[in-house]
Amino acid sequence: MNANDITRARTAAATQLEAAGIVLTDHERATIEVADFGLSDFDRQGLALVVYANTDRYCGKELVLSAGQTCPEHRHPPVPLPEGRVDPGKMETFRCRRGTVYLYVEGTATPKRHGKPPVHSESYYTVFHEIELKPGAQYTIPPNTLHWFQAGPDGAVVTEFSSTSRDELDHFTDPRITRVPDPA
Amino acid sequence: MNANDITRARTAAATQLEAAGIVLTDHERATIEVADFGLSDFDRQGLALVVYANTDRYCGKELVLSAGQTCPEHRHPPVPLPEGRVDPGKMETFRCRRGTVYLYVEGTATPKRHGKPPVHSESYYTVFHEIELKPGAQYTIPPNTLHWFQAGPDGAVVTEFSSTSRDELDHFTDPRITRVPDPA
């Protein structure tokens, strides 16, 4: 993404957060994380994030998706920790604040689904148990569980409460994906 | 607190959460936790809470204070865990969503402070380093650190991102306090 693309994505995310009643500082607004997962297809597969805190004990974020935008399928694998323990993998609670998000996790495929894997990327989407989240609804994704999510036609804002986030260790089903935060 | 007091407190908290743009389910609204800390003085020393998630890894809550209401001074002590490790004590990030909250932590006393310990309880308030939090501002309280907080004249809503919550183990400076969730 070039600088203009990133600015446009940040502005759109800031507008949605404001519509959700979520206040950001100027610095936060100017540094919203814009993730295109290296696919150069942000409007269809991408995510904007505001990370409030990411400590060695917990993490707190806002996730923002534009209309129909998809966060690609991935899981958070176990991580050996320096002190000898093993972190079983990031566990996360999604709390929907605005719009609608369709979350897909491992389990029985939901027969009639609202969301659809992005065209030409279908083979990298393998779990289809649908959970519909509207404002006030939430879902907790267990560690090391495949999941992907897609916003409804009005986009979506989700507050994420979770264990420590280590994005660089996430495992994506699509082998083209490299989860490196955009340098801008 | 009797059933009427609790209903009144829940209604007031729900109204503030709605003003902050935070959507609750009917069940959440009807079961907002109302804490008077056993002091029977809820309007001055008390707190309303919505606990979204409290797992063995992280916790997420909304905290709601009415105008001038104070959450009494306390700390979250280290906790020995069954597997032999020691949890160093709850660590928490307060993110202000609405109104103003004055947070007091250990450190140099702020000379001109906005908040004041509740009358007749002054001796149970011992830390006076003030942090003012308005919407968009946040602060992370280290484990085992004394803190108390008080809302400004419009009340306050705070999202708390934290490590696991074990309220029953909190240590309050005021020896009259027993932190038992209201049974209602």
Coordinates of C-alpha atoms in Angstrom, one line a residue:
Chain A
M1 CA 0.0 0.0 0.0
N2 CA 1.3 3.4 -0.8
A3 CA 1.1 6.4 1.6
N4 CA -2.2 7.6 0.0
D5 CA -3.8 4.2 0.4
I6 CA -2.8 4.1 4.1
T7 CA -4.1 7.6 4.8
R8 CA -7.4 6.7 3.1
A9 CA -7.7 3.5 5.2
R10 CA -6.9 5.3 8.4
T11 CA -9.5 8.0 7.7
A12 CA -12.2 5.4 7.0
A13 CA -11.3 3.5 10.2
A14 CA -11.3 6.7 12.3
T15 CA -14.7 7.6 10.9
Q16 CA -16.2 4.2 11.9
L17 CA -14.6 4.4 15.3
E18 CA -16.1 7.8 15.8
A19 CA -19.5 6.5 14.7
A20 CA -19.2 3.8 17.4
G21 CA -18.6 6.5 20.0
I22 CA -15.0 5.5 20.5
V23 CA -12.7 8.4 21.1
L24 CA -9.0 8.3 20.0
T25 CA -6.2 10.7 20.6
D26 CA -4.8 12.6 17.5
H27 CA -1.7 10.5 17.7
E28 CA -3.7 7.2 17.8
R29 CA -5.8 8.4 14.8
A30 CA -2.7 9.2 12.8
T31 CA -1.0 5.9 13.6
I32 CA -3.9 3.4 13.1
E33 CA -2.4 0.1 12.1
V34 CA -3.3 -0.8 8.5
A35 CA -2.8 -4.5 7.7
D36 CA -3.1 -5.8 4.2
F37 CA -1.3 -9.1 5.0
G38 CA 1.0 -8.6 2.0
L39 CA -1.9 -9.4 -0.4
S40 CA -2.1 -5.8 -1.8
D41 CA -5.9 -6.2 -1.8
F42 CA -6.8 -4.2 1.3
D43 CA -10.4 -3.3 0.4
R44 CA -11.3 -7.0 0.3
Q45 CA -8.7 -8.6 2.6
G46 CA -7.4 -6.4 5.3
L47 CA -8.0 -4.9 8.7
A48 CA -7.4 -1.7 10.6
L49 CA -6.4 -1.8 14.3
V50 CA -5.8 0.4 17.3
V51 CA -3.7 -1.4 19.9
Y52 CA -4.4 0.1 23.3
A53 CA -2.1 -2.2 25.3
N54 CA -0.1 -5.3 24.6
T55 CA 1.7 -6.5 27.7
D56 CA 3.2 -9.9 28.6
R57 CA -0.1 -10.7 30.3
Y58 CA -3.0 -9.3 28.2
C59 CA -3.8 -7.3 25.1
G60 CA -6.6 -4.8 24.2
K61 CA -7.4 -3.6 20.7
E62 CA -10.1 -2.2 18.5
L63 CA -10.5 -4.0 15.1
V64 CA -12.1 -2.1 12.3
L65 CA -13.4 -3.6 9.0
S66 CA -15.0 -1.8 6.1
A67 CA -18.1 -3.1 4.4
G68 CA -17.5 -6.7 3.3
Q69 CA -13.8 -6.6 4.3
T70 CA -12.3 -9.9 5.4
C71 CA -9.6 -10.8 7.9
P72 CA -8.1 -13.9 6.4
E73 CA -8.2 -17.3 8.0
H74 CA -5.5 -17.9 10.7
R75 CA -4.7 -19.4 14.1
H76 CA -2.6 -18.4 17.0
P77 CA -0.2 -21.3 17.7
P78 CA 1.4 -22.3 21.0
V79 CA 4.5 -20.3 21.9
P80 CA 7.4 -21.5 24.0
L81 CA 8.1 -18.8 26.6
P82 CA 11.6 -17.9 27.8
E83 CA 10.9 -19.1 31.3
G84 CA 10.2 -22.7 30.1
R85 CA 6.4 -22.6 30.0
V86 CA 4.4 -22.8 26.8
D87 CA 1.8 -20.2 26.0
P88 CA -1.1 -22.3 24.5
G89 CA -1.6 -19.6 21.9
K90 CA -3.5 -16.4 21.9
M91 CA -7.1 -16.6 23.2
E92 CA -9.4 -13.7 22.3
T93 CA -12.8 -12.4 23.1
F94 CA -14.5 -10.4 20.3
R95 CA -17.0 -7.8 21.5
C96 CA -18.9 -6.3 18.6
R97 CA -19.5 -2.5 19.1
R98 CA -20.8 -1.4 15.7
G99 CA -22.1 -3.0 12.5
T100 CA -22.1 -6.7 12.0
V101 CA -19.3 -9.2 11.9
Y102 CA -19.5 -12.7 10.7
L103 CA -17.0 -14.9 12.4
Y104 CA -16.1 -18.3 11.1
V105 CA -14.4 -21.0 13.4
E106 CA -13.8 -24.7 13.4
G107 CA -16.9 -26.9 13.8
T108 CA -19.9 -27.9 11.8
A109 CA -20.2 -25.8 8.7
T110 CA -23.3 -23.5 8.9
P111 CA -25.5 -24.4 5.9
K112 CA -26.7 -21.0 4.9
R113 CA -23.9 -18.5 5.6
H114 CA -23.9 -14.7 5.3
G115 CA -20.3 -14.3 4.4
K116 CA -18.2 -15.7 1.6
P117 CA -14.5 -16.2 1.1
P118 CA -13.0 -13.6 -1.2
V119 CA -13.0 -14.6 -4.9
H120 CA -9.8 -16.3 -6.0
S121 CA -8.8 -17.0 -2.4
E122 CA -11.5 -19.6 -1.7
S123 CA -9.0 -22.4 -1.2
Y124 CA -7.4 -20.6 1.8
Y125 CA -10.7 -20.6 3.7
T126 CA -11.4 -23.9 5.3
V127 CA -13.6 -23.4 8.4
F128 CA -17.3 -22.4 8.1
H129 CA -19.0 -22.5 11.5
E130 CA -20.7 -19.1 11.5
I131 CA -21.2 -16.8 14.5
E132 CA -23.0 -13.6 13.8
L133 CA -22.0 -10.7 16.0
K134 CA -24.0 -7.5 16.3
P135 CA -23.4 -4.7 18.9
G136 CA -23.6 -6.2 22.4
A137 CA -22.8 -9.7 21.2
Q138 CA -19.4 -11.4 21.8
Y139 CA -17.5 -14.7 21.2
T140 CA -14.4 -16.1 22.7
I141 CA -12.0 -17.9 20.3
P142 CA -10.0 -20.7 21.9
P143 CA -6.2 -20.8 21.4
N144 CA -4.8 -22.4 18.2
T145 CA -8.3 -22.4 16.6
L146 CA -8.6 -21.5 12.9
H147 CA -10.8 -18.5 12.4
W148 CA -11.6 -15.7 9.9
F149 CA -14.1 -12.9 9.9
Q150 CA -15.9 -10.6 7.5
A151 CA -17.9 -7.4 8.0
G152 CA -21.5 -7.0 6.9
P153 CA -22.6 -4.2 4.6
D154 CA -22.1 -1.4 7.2
G155 CA -18.6 -2.5 8.2
A156 CA -17.8 -3.4 11.8
V157 CA -16.0 -2.3 15.0
V158 CA -14.9 -5.0 17.4
T159 CA -13.2 -4.6 20.8
E160 CA -10.8 -7.4 21.4
F161 CA -9.9 -8.5 24.9
S162 CA -7.2 -11.2 24.7
S163 CA -4.0 -12.8 26.0
T164 CA -0.7 -11.4 24.8
S165 CA -0.6 -10.7 21.0
R166 CA 2.3 -11.9 18.9
D167 CA 1.1 -11.2 15.4
E168 CA 4.3 -12.2 13.8
L169 CA 3.8 -15.8 14.9
D170 CA 0.2 -16.1 13.6
H171 CA -0.3 -18.9 11.2
F172 CA -2.3 -18.0 8.1
T173 CA -3.9 -20.7 5.8
D174 CA -3.0 -18.6 2.7
P175 CA 0.8 -19.2 2.2
R176 CA 1.1 -15.9 0.4
I177 CA 0.4 -14.0 3.6
T178 CA 3.2 -12.4 5.7
R179 CA 1.8 -10.7 8.8
V180 CA 4.2 -7.8 9.0
P181 CA 2.8 -4.5 10.2
D182 CA 2.9 -1.8 7.5
P183 CA 6.0 0.3 8.1
A184 CA 4.1 3.6 7.6
Chain B
M1 CA -28.3 -2.4 49.4
N2 CA -31.9 -3.5 49.0
A3 CA -33.5 -4.6 45.7
N4 CA -34.7 -1.1 44.9
D5 CA -31.2 0.4 45.5
I6 CA -29.7 -2.2 43.2
T7 CA -32.3 -1.6 40.5
R8 CA -31.7 2.2 40.7
A9 CA -27.9 1.7 40.4
R10 CA -28.3 -0.6 37.5
T11 CA -30.6 1.7 35.6
A12 CA -28.2 4.7 36.2
A13 CA -25.2 2.6 35.0
A14 CA -27.1 1.4 31.9
T15 CA -28.0 5.0 31.0
Q16 CA -24.4 6.0 31.2
L17 CA -23.2 3.1 29.1
E18 CA -25.8 3.9 26.5
A19 CA -24.6 7.5 26.5
A20 CA -21.1 6.2 25.8
G21 CA -22.4 4.3 22.8
I22 CA -21.8 0.9 24.5
V23 CA -24.5 -1.7 23.7
L24 CA -25.5 -4.3 26.2
T25 CA -27.8 -7.3 25.9
D26 CA -31.0 -7.3 28.0
H27 CA -29.4 -9.9 30.2
E28 CA -26.3 -7.9 30.8
R29 CA -28.3 -4.8 31.6
A30 CA -30.4 -6.7 34.1
T31 CA -27.4 -8.2 35.8
I32 CA -25.0 -5.3 36.0
E33 CA -22.7 -5.9 39.1
V34 CA -23.3 -3.3 41.8
A35 CA -20.5 -3.1 44.3
D36 CA -20.9 -1.1 47.5
F37 CA -17.9 -2.8 49.2
G38 CA -20.0 -3.5 52.3
L39 CA -20.0 0.2 53.2
S40 CA -23.7 0.8 52.6
D41 CA -22.7 4.2 51.1
F42 CA -23.0 3.3 47.4
D43 CA -23.6 6.8 46.0
R44 CA -20.3 8.0 47.5
Q45 CA -18.2 4.8 47.6
G46 CA -19.3 2.2 45.0
L47 CA -18.9 1.0 41.4
A48 CA -21.0 -0.6 38.8
L49 CA -19.4 -3.2 36.5
V50 CA -20.1 -5.3 33.4
V51 CA -17.7 -8.2 33.1
Y52 CA -17.4 -9.3 29.5
A53 CA -14.8 -12.0 30.1
N54 CA -12.7 -13.2 32.9
T55 CA -10.5 -16.2 31.9
D56 CA -7.4 -17.6 33.5
R57 CA -5.4 -15.4 31.0
Y58 CA -7.2 -12.0 30.7
C59 CA -10.2 -10.1 31.8
G60 CA -12.4 -7.4 30.2
K61 CA -14.9 -5.1 31.9
E62 CA -16.7 -1.8 31.8
L63 CA -16.5 0.2 35.0
V64 CA -19.2 2.8 35.6
L65 CA -19.1 5.6 38.2
S66 CA -21.8 8.1 38.9
A67 CA -20.9 11.8 39.5
G68 CA -18.3 12.1 42.2
Q69 CA -18.5 8.4 43.1
T70 CA -15.3 6.8 44.4
C71 CA -13.9 3.3 44.1
P72 CA -12.0 2.9 47.4
E73 CA -8.3 2.5 47.6
H74 CA -7.0 -1.0 47.1
R75 CA -4.3 -3.1 45.5
H76 CA -4.2 -6.5 43.7
P77 CA -1.7 -8.6 45.6
P78 CA 0.4 -11.5 44.2
V79 CA -1.4 -14.8 44.0
P80 CA 0.2 -18.3 44.2
L81 CA -1.2 -20.4 41.3
P82 CA -2.0 -24.1 41.5
E83 CA 0.8 -24.9 39.0
G84 CA 3.5 -23.5 41.3
R85 CA 4.0 -20.1 39.6
V86 CA 3.0 -16.8 41.3
D87 CA 0.8 -14.4 39.6
P88 CA 2.4 -11.0 40.4
G89 CA -1.0 -9.5 41.0
K90 CA -3.6 -8.1 38.6
M91 CA -2.3 -5.5 36.1
E92 CA -4.9 -3.3 34.5
T93 CA -5.2 -0.7 31.7
F94 CA -8.0 1.8 32.2
R95 CA -9.3 3.3 29.0
C96 CA -11.7 6.2 29.6
R97 CA -14.7 6.2 27.3
R98 CA -17.0 8.9 28.8
G99 CA -16.8 11.6 31.4
T100 CA -13.8 12.1 33.5
V101 CA -12.1 9.9 36.0
Y102 CA -9.4 11.0 38.5
L103 CA -7.1 8.0 39.2
Y104 CA -4.8 8.1 42.2
V105 CA -1.7 5.9 42.4
E106 CA 1.5 5.6 44.4
G107 CA 4.1 8.3 43.7
T108 CA 4.6 12.0 44.4
A109 CA 1.3 13.5 45.7
T110 CA -0.1 15.9 43.1
P111 CA -0.3 19.3 44.9
K112 CA -3.6 20.6 43.5
R113 CA -5.9 17.6 43.1
H114 CA -9.4 17.5 41.5
G115 CA -10.7 14.6 43.6
K116 CA -11.0 14.2 47.4
P117 CA -11.4 11.2 49.6
P118 CA -14.9 10.7 50.9
V119 CA -15.7 12.5 54.1
H120 CA -15.2 10.4 57.2
S121 CA -13.1 7.9 55.2
E122 CA -10.0 10.1 54.7
S123 CA -7.7 7.9 56.7
Y124 CA -8.2 5.0 54.3
Y125 CA -6.9 7.0 51.4
T126 CA -3.1 7.2 51.3
V127 CA -1.9 7.7 47.7
F128 CA -2.4 10.9 45.9
H129 CA -0.5 10.9 42.6
E130 CA -3.3 12.1 40.2
I131 CA -3.9 11.0 36.7
E132 CA -6.7 12.7 34.9
L133 CA -8.5 10.5 32.3
K134 CA -10.9 11.9 29.7
P135 CA -12.2 10.0 26.7
G136 CA -9.3 8.6 24.7
A137 CA -6.9 8.7 27.6
Q138 CA -5.6 5.6 29.3
Y139 CA -3.3 4.5 32.1
T140 CA -1.8 1.1 33.1
I141 CA -1.7 0.3 36.8
P142 CA 1.2 -2.1 37.7
P143 CA 0.5 -5.1 39.8
N144 CA 0.2 -4.8 43.6
T145 CA 0.1 -0.9 43.4
L146 CA -2.3 1.0 45.6
H147 CA -4.9 3.0 43.7
W148 CA -8.3 4.5 44.0
F149 CA -10.4 6.5 41.5
Q150 CA -13.2 9.0 41.5
A151 CA -15.5 10.3 38.7
G152 CA -15.8 13.9 37.8
P153 CA -19.2 15.8 37.8
D154 CA -20.6 13.9 34.8
G155 CA -19.7 10.4 36.0
A156 CA -17.4 8.1 34.0
V157 CA -17.3 5.0 31.9
V158 CA -13.9 3.1 31.7
T159 CA -13.1 0.0 29.7
E160 CA -10.7 -2.2 31.7
F161 CA -8.3 -4.5 29.9
S162 CA -6.4 -6.6 32.4
S163 CA -4.9 -9.8 33.5
T164 CA -7.2 -12.3 35.4
S165 CA -9.5 -10.7 37.9
R166 CA -9.8 -12.2 41.4
D167 CA -11.8 -9.5 43.2
E168 CA -12.1 -11.6 46.4
L169 CA -8.4 -11.3 46.9
D170 CA -8.1 -7.6 46.5
H171 CA -6.6 -5.8 49.5
F172 CA -8.5 -2.6 50.5
T173 CA -6.9 0.0 52.8
D174 CA -10.2 0.5 54.6
P175 CA -10.5 -2.5 57.0
R176 CA -14.3 -2.3 57.0
I177 CA -14.4 -3.3 53.3
T178 CA -15.3 -6.8 52.2
R179 CA -15.3 -7.2 48.4
V180 CA -18.1 -9.6 47.9
P181 CA -20.2 -9.2 44.8
D182 CA -23.8 -8.3 45.7
P183 CA -25.9 -11.5 45.7
A184 CA -28.8 -9.9 43.7

